[in-house]
PDB file of C-alpha atoms in Angstrom:
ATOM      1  CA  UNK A  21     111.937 100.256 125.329  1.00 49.00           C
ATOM      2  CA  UNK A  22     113.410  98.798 121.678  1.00 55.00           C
ATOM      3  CA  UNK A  23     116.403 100.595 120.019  1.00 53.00           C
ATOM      4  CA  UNK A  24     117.038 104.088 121.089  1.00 57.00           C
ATOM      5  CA  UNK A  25     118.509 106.402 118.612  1.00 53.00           C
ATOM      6  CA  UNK A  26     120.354 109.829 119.382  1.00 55.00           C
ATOM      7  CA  UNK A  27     117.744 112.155 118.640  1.00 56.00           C
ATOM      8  CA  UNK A  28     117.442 116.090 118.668  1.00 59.00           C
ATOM      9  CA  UNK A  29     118.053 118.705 121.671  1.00 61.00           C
ATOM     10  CA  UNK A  30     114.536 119.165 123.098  1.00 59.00           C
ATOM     11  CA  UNK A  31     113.878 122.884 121.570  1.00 62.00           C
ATOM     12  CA  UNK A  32     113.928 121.250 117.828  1.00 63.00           C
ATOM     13  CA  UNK A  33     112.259 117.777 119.255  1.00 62.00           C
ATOM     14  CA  UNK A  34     109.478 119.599 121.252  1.00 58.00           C
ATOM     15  CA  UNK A  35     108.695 122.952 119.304  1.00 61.00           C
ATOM     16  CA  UNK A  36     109.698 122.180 116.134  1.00 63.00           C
ATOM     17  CA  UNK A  37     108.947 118.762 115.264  1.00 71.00           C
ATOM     18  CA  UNK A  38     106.743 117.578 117.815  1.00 64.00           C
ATOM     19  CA  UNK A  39     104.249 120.981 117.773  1.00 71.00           C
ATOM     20  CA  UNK A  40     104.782 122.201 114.330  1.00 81.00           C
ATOM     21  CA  UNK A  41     104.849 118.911 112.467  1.00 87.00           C
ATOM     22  CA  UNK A  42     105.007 115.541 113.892  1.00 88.00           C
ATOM     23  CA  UNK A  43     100.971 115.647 114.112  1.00 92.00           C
ATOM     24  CA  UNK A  44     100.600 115.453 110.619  1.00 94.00           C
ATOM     25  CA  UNK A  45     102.433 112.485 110.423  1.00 95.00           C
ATOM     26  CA  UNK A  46     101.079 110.930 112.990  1.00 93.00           C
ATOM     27  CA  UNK A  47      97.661 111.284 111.713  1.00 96.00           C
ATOM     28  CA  UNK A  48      99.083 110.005 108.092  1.00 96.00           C
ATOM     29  CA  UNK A  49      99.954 107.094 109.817  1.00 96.00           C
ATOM     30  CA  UNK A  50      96.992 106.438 111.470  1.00 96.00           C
ATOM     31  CA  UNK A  51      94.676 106.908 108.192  1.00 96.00           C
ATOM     32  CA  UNK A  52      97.062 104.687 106.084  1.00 95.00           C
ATOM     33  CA  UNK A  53      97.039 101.391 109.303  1.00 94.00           C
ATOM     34  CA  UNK A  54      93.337 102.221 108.977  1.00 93.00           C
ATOM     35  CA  UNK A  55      93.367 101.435 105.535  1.00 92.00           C
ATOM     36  CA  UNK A  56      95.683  98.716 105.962  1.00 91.00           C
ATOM     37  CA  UNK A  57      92.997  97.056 108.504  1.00 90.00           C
ATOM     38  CA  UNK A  58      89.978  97.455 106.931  1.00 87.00           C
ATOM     39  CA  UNK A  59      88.065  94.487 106.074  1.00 86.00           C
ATOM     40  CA  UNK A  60      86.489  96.751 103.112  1.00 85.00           C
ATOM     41  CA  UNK A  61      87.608  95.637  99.317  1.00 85.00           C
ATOM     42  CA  UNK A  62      89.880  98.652  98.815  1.00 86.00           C
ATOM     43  CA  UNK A  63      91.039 100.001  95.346  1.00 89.00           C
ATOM     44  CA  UNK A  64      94.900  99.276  94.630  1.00 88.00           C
ATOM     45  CA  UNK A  65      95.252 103.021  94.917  1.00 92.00           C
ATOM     46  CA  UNK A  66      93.372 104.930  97.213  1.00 94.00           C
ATOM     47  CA  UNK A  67      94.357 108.246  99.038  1.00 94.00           C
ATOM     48  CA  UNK A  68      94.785 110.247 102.341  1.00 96.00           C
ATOM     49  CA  UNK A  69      94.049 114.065 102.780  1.00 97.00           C
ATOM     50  CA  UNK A  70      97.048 115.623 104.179  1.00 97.00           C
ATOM     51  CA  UNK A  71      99.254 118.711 104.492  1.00 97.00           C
ATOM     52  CA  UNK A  72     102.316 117.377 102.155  1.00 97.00           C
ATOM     53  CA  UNK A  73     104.889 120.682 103.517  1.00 96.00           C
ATOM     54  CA  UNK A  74     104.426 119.564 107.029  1.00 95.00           C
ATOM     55  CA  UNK A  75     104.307 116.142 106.231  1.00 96.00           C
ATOM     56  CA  UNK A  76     107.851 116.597 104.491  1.00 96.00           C
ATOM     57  CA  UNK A  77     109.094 118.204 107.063  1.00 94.00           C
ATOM     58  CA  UNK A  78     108.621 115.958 109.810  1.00 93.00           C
ATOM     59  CA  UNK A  79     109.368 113.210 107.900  1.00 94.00           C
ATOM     60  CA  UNK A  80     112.923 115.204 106.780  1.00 92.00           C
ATOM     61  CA  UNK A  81     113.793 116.368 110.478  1.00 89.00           C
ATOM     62  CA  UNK A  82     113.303 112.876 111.705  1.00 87.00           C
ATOM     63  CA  UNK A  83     115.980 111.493 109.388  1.00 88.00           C
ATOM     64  CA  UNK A  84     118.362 114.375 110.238  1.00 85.00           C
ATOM     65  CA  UNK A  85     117.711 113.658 113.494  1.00 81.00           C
ATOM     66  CA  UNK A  86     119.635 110.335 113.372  1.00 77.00           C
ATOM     67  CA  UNK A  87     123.438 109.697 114.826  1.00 67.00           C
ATOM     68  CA  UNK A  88     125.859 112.044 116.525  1.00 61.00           C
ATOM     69  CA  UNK A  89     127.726 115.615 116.076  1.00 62.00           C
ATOM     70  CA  UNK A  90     126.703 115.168 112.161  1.00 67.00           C
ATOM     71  CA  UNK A  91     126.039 118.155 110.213  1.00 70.00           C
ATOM     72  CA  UNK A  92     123.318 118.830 107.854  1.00 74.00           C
ATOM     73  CA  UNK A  93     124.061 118.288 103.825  1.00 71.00           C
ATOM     74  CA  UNK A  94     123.262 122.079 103.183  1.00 76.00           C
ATOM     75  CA  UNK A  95     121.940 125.651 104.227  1.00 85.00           C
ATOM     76  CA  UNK A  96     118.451 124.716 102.504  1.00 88.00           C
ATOM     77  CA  UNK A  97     117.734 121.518 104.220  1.00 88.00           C
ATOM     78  CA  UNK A  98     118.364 123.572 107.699  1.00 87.00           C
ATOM     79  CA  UNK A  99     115.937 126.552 106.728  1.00 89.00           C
ATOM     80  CA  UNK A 100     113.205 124.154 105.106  1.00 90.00           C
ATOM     81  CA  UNK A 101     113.209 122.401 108.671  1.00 88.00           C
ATOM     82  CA  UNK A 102     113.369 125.592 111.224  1.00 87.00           C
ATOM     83  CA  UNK A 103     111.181 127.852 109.028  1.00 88.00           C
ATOM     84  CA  UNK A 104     107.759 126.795 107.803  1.00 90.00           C
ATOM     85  CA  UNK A 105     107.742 129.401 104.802  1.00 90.00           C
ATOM     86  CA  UNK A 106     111.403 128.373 103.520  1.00 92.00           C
ATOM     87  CA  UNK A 107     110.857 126.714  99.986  1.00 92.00           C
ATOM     88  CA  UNK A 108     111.743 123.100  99.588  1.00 92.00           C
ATOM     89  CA  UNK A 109     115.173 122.290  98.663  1.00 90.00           C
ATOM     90  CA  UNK A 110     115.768 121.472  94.888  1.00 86.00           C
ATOM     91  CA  UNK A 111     118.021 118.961  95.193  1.00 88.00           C
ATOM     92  CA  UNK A 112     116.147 116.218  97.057  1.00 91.00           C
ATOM     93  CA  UNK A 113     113.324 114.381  96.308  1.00 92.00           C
ATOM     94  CA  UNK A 114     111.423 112.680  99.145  1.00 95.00           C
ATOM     95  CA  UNK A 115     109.819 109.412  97.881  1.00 95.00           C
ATOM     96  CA  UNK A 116     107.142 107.141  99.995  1.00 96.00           C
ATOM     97  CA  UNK A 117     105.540 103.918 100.033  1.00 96.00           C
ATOM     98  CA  UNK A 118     103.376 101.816 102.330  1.00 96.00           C
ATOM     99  CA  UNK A 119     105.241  99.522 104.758  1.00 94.00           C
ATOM    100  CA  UNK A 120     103.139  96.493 106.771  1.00 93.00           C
ATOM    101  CA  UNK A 121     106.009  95.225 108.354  1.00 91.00           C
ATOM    102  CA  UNK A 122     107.209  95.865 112.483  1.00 87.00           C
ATOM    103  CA  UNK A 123     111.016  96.026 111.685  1.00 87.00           C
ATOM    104  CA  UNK A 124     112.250  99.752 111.785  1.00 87.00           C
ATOM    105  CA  UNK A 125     114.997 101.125 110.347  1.00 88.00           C
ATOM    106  CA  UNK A 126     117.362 104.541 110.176  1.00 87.00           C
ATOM    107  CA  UNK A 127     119.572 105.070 107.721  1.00 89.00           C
ATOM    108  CA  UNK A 128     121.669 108.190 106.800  1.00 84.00           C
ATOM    109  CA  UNK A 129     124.687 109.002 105.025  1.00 80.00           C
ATOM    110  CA  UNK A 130     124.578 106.381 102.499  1.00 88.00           C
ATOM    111  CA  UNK A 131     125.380 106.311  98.560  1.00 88.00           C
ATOM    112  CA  UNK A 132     123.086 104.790  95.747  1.00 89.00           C
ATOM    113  CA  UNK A 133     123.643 104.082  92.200  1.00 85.00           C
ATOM    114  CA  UNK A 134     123.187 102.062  89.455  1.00 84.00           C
ATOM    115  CA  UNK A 135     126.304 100.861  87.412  1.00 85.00           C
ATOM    116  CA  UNK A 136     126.784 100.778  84.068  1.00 82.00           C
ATOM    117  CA  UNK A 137     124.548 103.917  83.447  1.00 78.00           C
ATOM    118  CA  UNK A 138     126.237 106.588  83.744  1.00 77.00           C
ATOM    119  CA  UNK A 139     123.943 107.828  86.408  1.00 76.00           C
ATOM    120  CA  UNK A 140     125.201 110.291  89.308  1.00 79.00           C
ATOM    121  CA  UNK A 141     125.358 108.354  92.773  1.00 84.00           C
ATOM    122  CA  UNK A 142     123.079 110.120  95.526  1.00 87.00           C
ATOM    123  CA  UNK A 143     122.951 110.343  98.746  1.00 88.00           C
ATOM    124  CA  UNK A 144     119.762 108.341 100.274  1.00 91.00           C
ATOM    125  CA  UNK A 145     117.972 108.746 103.737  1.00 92.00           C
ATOM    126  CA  UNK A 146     115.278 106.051 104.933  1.00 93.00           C
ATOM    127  CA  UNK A 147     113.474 105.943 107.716  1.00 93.00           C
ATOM    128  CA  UNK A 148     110.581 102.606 107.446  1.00 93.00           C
ATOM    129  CA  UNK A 149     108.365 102.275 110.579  1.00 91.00           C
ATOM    130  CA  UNK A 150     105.091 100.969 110.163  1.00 92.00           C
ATOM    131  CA  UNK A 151     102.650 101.733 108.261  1.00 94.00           C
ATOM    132  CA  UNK A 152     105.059 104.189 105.556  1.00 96.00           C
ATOM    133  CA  UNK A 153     108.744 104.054 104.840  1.00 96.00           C
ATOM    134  CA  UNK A 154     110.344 107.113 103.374  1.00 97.00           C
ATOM    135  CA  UNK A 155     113.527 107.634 100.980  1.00 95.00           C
ATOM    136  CA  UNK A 156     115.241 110.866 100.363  1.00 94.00           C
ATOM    137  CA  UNK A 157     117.315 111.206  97.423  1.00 91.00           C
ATOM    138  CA  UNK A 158     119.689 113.821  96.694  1.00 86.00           C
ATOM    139  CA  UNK A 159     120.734 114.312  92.861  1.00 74.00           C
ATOM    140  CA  UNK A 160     117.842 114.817  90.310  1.00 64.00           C
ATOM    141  CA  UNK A 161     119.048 112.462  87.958  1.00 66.00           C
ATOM    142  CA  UNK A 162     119.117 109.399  90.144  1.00 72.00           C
ATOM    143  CA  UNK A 163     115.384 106.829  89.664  1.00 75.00           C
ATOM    144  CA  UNK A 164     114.658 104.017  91.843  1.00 77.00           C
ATOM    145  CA  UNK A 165     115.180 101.159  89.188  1.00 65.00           C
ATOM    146  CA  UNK A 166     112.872  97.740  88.581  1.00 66.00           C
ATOM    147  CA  UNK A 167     110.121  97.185  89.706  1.00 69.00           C
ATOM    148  CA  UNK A 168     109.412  99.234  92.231  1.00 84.00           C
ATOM    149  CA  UNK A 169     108.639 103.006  91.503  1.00 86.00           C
ATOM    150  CA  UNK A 170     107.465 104.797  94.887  1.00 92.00           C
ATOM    151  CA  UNK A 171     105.740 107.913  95.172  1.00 93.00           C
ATOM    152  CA  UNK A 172     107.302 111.284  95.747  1.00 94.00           C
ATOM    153  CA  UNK A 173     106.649 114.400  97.218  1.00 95.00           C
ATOM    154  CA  UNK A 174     107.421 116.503  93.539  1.00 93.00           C
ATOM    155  CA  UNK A 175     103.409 117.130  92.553  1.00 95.00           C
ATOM    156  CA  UNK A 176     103.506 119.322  96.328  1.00 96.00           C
ATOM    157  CA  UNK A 177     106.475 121.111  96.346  1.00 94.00           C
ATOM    158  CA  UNK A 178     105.019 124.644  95.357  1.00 95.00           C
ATOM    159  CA  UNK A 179     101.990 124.124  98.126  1.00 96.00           C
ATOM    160  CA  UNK A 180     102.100 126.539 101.165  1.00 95.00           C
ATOM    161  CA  UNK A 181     102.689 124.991 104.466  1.00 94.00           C
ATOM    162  CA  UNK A 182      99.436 124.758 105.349  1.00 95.00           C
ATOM    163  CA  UNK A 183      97.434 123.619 102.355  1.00 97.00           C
ATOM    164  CA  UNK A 184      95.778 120.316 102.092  1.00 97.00           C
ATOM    165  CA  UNK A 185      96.073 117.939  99.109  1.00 97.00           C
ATOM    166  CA  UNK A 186      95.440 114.089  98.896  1.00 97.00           C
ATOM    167  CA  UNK A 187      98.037 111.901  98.786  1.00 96.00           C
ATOM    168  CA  UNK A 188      97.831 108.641  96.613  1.00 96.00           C
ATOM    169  CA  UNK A 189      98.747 105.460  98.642  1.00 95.00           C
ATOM    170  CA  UNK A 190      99.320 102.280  96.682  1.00 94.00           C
ATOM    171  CA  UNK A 191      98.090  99.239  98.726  1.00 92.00           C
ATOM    172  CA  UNK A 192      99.028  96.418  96.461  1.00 89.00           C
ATOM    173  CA  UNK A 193     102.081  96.904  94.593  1.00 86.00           C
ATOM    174  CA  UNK A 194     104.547  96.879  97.786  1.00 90.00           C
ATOM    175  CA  UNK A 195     108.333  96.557  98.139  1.00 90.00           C
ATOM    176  CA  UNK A 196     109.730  93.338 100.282  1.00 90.00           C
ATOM    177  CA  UNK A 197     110.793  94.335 103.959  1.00 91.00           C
ATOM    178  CA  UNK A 198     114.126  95.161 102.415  1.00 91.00           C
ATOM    179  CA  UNK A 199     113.835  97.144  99.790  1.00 91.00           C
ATOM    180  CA  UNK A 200     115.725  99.307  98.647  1.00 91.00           C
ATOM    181  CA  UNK A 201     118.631  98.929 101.578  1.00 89.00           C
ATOM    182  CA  UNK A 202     119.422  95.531 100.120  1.00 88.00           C
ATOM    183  CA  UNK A 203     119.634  96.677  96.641  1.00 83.00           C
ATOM    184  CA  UNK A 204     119.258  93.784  93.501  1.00 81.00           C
ATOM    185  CA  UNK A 205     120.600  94.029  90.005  1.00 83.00           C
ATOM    186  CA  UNK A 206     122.953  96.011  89.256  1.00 84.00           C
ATOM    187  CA  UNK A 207     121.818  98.783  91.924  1.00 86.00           C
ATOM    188  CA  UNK A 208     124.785  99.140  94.635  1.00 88.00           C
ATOM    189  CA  UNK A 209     124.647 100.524  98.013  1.00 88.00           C
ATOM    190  CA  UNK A 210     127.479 102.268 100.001  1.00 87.00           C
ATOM    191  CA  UNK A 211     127.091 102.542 103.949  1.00 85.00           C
ATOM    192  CA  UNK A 212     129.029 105.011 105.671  1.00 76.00           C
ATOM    193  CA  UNK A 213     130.706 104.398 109.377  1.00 72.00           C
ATOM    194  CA  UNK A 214     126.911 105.352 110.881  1.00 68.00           C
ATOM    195  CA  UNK A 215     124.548 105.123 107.782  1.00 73.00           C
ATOM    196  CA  UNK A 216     123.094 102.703 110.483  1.00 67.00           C
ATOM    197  CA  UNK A 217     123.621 103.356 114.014  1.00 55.00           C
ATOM    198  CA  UNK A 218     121.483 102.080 117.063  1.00 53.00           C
ATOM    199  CA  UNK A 219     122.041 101.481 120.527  1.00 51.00           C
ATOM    200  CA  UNK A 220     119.968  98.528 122.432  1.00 51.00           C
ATOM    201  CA  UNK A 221     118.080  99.551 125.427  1.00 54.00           C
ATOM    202  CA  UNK A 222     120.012  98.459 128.907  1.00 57.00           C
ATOM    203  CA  UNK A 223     118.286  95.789 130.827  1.00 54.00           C
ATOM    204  CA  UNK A 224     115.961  97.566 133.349  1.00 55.00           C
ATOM    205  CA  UNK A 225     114.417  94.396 135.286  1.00 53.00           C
ATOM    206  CA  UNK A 226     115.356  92.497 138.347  1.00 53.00           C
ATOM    207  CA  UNK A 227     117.748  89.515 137.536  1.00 49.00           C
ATOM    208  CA  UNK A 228     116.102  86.344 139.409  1.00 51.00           C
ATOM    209  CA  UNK A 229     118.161  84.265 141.129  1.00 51.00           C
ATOM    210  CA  UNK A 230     117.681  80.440 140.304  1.00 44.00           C
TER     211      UNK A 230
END
């Protein structure tokens, strides 16, 4: 009953997503708040087991997922989703990092860059919902700058849709809540009309009368 975002017709929600995929992430997330909980002395690094091609997937159609009558960036992003033996596409790089924090966010449709270096602006997705956040990237050129260097998807990108691999998750070197949507330095930004879109739940109580 938060923020309700326009999501997918129920074919792609239901037999796509929510069969084919979303259990892998949901299982993700539950491993990484159990690591997140544990009263064990962890490693900084530790990992998960998990199917990275499903993972990426579910993760990918969630983000596309996001505002209304918006079309896909390309042909390859739309077969990657619908068919689970499509390769993934070359020009995006899906990056992840562990997020302890109960604000959410959806973004789409925005521009990132660095100035001063020459390097190509790209297109950025995030979706952060505790435990993980997730960035995609389009443009091979463009790297997260400073001090924060998350973890992408590139080491599982010629696995099968099915195959297992573990996936390292850093507990102590963390981003702030904010990162990288409120970009330091000389990193800039650019939000589109609905980069962020949201619409709050209607009231669905009884008003009291005093």
């Amino acid at each position: 009953d938060g923020l309700k975002y326009r999501s997918l017709c129920q074919r792609c929600n239901s037999e796509v997503l929510g069969t084919q995929y979303d259990p892998t992430l949901i299982r993700l997330a539950k491993d990484v708040t159990c690591l997140l909980e544990s009263e064990l002395l962890l490693p900084g690094v530790t990992s998960v087991v998990t199917k990275p091609q499903r993972l990426a997937r579910s993760v990918l159609g969630h983000m596309a997922a996001q505002g209304v009558a918006r079309e896909l960036p390309d042909e390859a992003l739309r077969s990657y989703l619908m068919d689970p033996f499509a390769i993934p596409p070359g020009n995006i790089r899906l990056h992840y990092w562990v997020y302890p924090h109960a604000q959410r966010l959806l973004m789409r449709d925005a521009v990132i860059t660095v100035l001063g270096t020459g390097i190509t602006p790209s297109t950025i997705w995030l979706m952060k919902c505790f435990p993980l956040a997730f960035a995609a990237t389009w443009e091979e050129t463009y790297r997260f700058e400073g001090m924060y260097q998350p973890r992408n998807f590139d080491p599982y990108l010629d696995l099968e849709v099915d195959d297992a691999a573990e996936l390292p998750i850093d507990l102590t070197h963390v981003p702030h809540r904010a990162w990288p949507e409120h970009p330091q330095g000389s990193t800039v930004l650019l939000l589109g009309d609905q980069a962020v879109t949201a619409t709050v739940s209607p009231f669905r109580g009884r008003m009291l009368r005093t």
